[in-house]
């Protein structure tokens, strides 16, 4: 049994923390949302008074936060974790943030004697609940191996992508592709429906054809085609439009910094921004199926 601190008990963080509890670890957690803390406590988690309190006596500290600024705010500064936690605590940031920020925070952690890795995830809320997430990890090999027993309680696939920041780079590339896939899948289904096709029949055929992809096969955006996905639950839960928009922004920013060409990534960013501004920012990103032309 390890003592684990977990900061950020949202749609992804809460089921990840619950899987650590199921594995027999002692988990102390913190989140700004009372409802999330109540659910965590009901499952046997220890509710911490604040973020720094989660790191008290922790062997491992995991953070799962929305954006770069939240990670910087958590770890840096006089009131941050790096100034208050025990350097023997292994730090694992599972947020999806800028690779540059991940590198900067890891460097600050190293300067204070901490070992830190970035380990963003893929697999959605269903993967978080089932413990089948994919972890894309950046950091020293030794640190990754120390973290592996913990990550394996929350995920099925753990990939070491390279040095600090490499995990975030992989995640940015992956989510840009996912955003583009969801748009293409939605357009194909809409076109079929406009021609009078049954979207379930169309989906079944395309999953056995060259248009097959994750969004179509496991996260279908058309309501009623697939059970237990956000599209069949009013697009509630899951991965929000604004989070996808944030990730596309990271991808486009990274590409511009490196003079890399991502025209589809830029177009996807524009379309999700239009969808968000129409009042859909908190819905699951598959709700882009309903994007008006």
C-alpha angles and dihedrals in degrees: 000000000000130000107240130185117206123192118189114038099187130132090304103026098053097057090043090054091046091055089054089053091050089053089060101257124138105242127192113191142187135190135157092234113084093204091059091049091050092053090047092050092047089057092053102268123143111240111222122214092231142347096276091050090064090065095054107121090345121154090199132020119200125190126193108179136159104245149359095270091056092052092048090048092050099049107027135065134037093300095041128108094258090061095046112027128086111264088224089070113102109230120215119180112195095175120116106241143143113301088227092055091047090053093047095049092046090051091050089049092050091050089058094047099262128133111223137177133185112228113172116179143224128198105078128237092310090057091046091053094045094044092238100119124142114233119207104200133198122186145073116324093241092052092049091052091049089052096044097086089055095043091050090062089061103032146037100212125044115184123186103214099179140272125353110309094026092100090055092048091054091047092051090052092046096049093046088056091045092052091050092046092052092052092049093046091050092049092049092050092046091051091051092048090049087057092052099259123147104247092218092053090045091049093049091052095046093049087061093045139065093279091066114134142150096262091052098042104037108015105032111188096208114094115245097016096097133021125231096023125112094252089065092047099055089273090288122155120359123090113338126234090237091053091052089047089052092051093048088051089054090050094049092045091050091048092050091050090054097037089241120155116241106156094156090048090054092048091049089051090053093049095048089047090054090049092049094049088054087067100267100110095116096046122095112278091245086072085083080090084083095050109139118228 
